[in-house]
Coordinates of C-alpha atoms in Angstrom, one line a residue:
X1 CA 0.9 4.9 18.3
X2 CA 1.7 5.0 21.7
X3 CA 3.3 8.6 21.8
X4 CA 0.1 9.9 19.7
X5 CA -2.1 9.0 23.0
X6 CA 0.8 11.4 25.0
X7 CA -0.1 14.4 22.4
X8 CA -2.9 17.1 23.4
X9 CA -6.3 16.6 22.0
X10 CA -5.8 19.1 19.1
X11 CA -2.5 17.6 17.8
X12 CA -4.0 14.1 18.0
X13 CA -7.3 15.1 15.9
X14 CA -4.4 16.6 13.4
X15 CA -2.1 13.2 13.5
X16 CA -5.1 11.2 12.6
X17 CA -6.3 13.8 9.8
X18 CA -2.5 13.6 8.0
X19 CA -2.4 9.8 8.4
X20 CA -5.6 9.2 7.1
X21 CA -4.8 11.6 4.0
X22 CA -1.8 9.5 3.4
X23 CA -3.4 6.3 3.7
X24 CA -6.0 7.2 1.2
X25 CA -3.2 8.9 -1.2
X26 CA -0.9 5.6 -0.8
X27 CA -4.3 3.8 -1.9
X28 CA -4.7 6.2 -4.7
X29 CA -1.2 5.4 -5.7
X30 CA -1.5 1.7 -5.7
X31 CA -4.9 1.8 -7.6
X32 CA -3.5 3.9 -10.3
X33 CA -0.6 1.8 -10.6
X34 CA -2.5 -1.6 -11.1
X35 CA -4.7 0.4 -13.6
X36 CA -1.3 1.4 -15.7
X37 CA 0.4 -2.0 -15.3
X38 CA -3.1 -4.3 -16.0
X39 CA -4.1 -2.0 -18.8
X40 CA -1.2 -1.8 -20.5
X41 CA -0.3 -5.9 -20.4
X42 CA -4.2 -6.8 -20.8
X43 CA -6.0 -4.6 -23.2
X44 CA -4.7 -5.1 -26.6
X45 CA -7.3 -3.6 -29.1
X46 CA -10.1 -1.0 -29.0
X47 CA -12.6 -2.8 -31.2
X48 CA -15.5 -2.9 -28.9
X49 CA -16.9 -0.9 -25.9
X50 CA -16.7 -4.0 -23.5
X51 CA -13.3 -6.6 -23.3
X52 CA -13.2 -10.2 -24.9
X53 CA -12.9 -12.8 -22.4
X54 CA -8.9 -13.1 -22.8
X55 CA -8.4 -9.7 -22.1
X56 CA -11.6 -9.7 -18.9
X57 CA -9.1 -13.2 -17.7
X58 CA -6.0 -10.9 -18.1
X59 CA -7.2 -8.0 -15.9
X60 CA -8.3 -10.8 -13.2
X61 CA -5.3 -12.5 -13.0
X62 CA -2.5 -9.1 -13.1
X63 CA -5.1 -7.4 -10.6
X64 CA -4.6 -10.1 -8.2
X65 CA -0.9 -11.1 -8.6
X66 CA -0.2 -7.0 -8.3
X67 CA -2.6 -6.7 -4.8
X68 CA -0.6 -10.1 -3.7
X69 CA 2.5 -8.8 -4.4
X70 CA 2.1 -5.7 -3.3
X71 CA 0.4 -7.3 0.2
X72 CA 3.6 -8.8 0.5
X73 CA 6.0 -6.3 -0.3
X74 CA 3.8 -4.2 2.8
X75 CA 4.7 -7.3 5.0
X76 CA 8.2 -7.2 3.9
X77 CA 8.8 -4.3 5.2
X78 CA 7.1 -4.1 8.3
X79 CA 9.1 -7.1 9.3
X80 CA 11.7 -4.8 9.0
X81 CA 10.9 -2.9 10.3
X82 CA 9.7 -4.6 13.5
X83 CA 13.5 -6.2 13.1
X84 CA 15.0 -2.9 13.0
X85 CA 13.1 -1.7 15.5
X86 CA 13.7 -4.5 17.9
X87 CA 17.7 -4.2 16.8
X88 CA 17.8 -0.4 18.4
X89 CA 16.2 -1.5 21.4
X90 CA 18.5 -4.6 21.8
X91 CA 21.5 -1.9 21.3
X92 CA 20.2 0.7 23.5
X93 CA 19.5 -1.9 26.4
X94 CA 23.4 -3.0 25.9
X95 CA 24.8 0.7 25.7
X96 CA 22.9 1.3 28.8
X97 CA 24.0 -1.4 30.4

């Protein structure tokens, strides 16, 4: 974020605009996708307007295992990131060196 505070004003104010958009589509994404997943492993019949207590336990339970995992899988990868990122450096600092 550094090299966003070096950009003009305008291009900034842009930056921010696209990354919010992206943040709210990846949330999009990872709604619909718990939707899909808990739906389809939860619901079972279509008898009533509301869901028995089995299927109201099932939808608790897959929507937080999929958040956790998918909390996890986000740290995953920023520690690779961070890793990858320190590996450049490291090999940068040596080739300069």
């Amino acid at each position: 974020m550094e090299s966003v505070q070096n950009l003009p004003p305008h291009q900034q104010q842009e930056f921010m605009t696209k990354l919010e958009q992206m943040q709210m589509k990846d949330s999009l994404v990872m709604y619909t996708n718990l939707v899909h997943r808990c739906f389809g492993t939860c619901i079972t019949s279509f008898r009533s307007k509301s869901l028995d207590k089995s299927e109201s336990a099932c939808v608790e339970n897959c929507s937080a295992r999929y958040v956790k995992m998918t909390q996890r899988v986000g740290l995953r990868f920023a520690e690779q990131q961070a890793l990858q990122q320190k590996r450049a450096a490291d090999a940068a600092a040596a080739g300069s060196a």
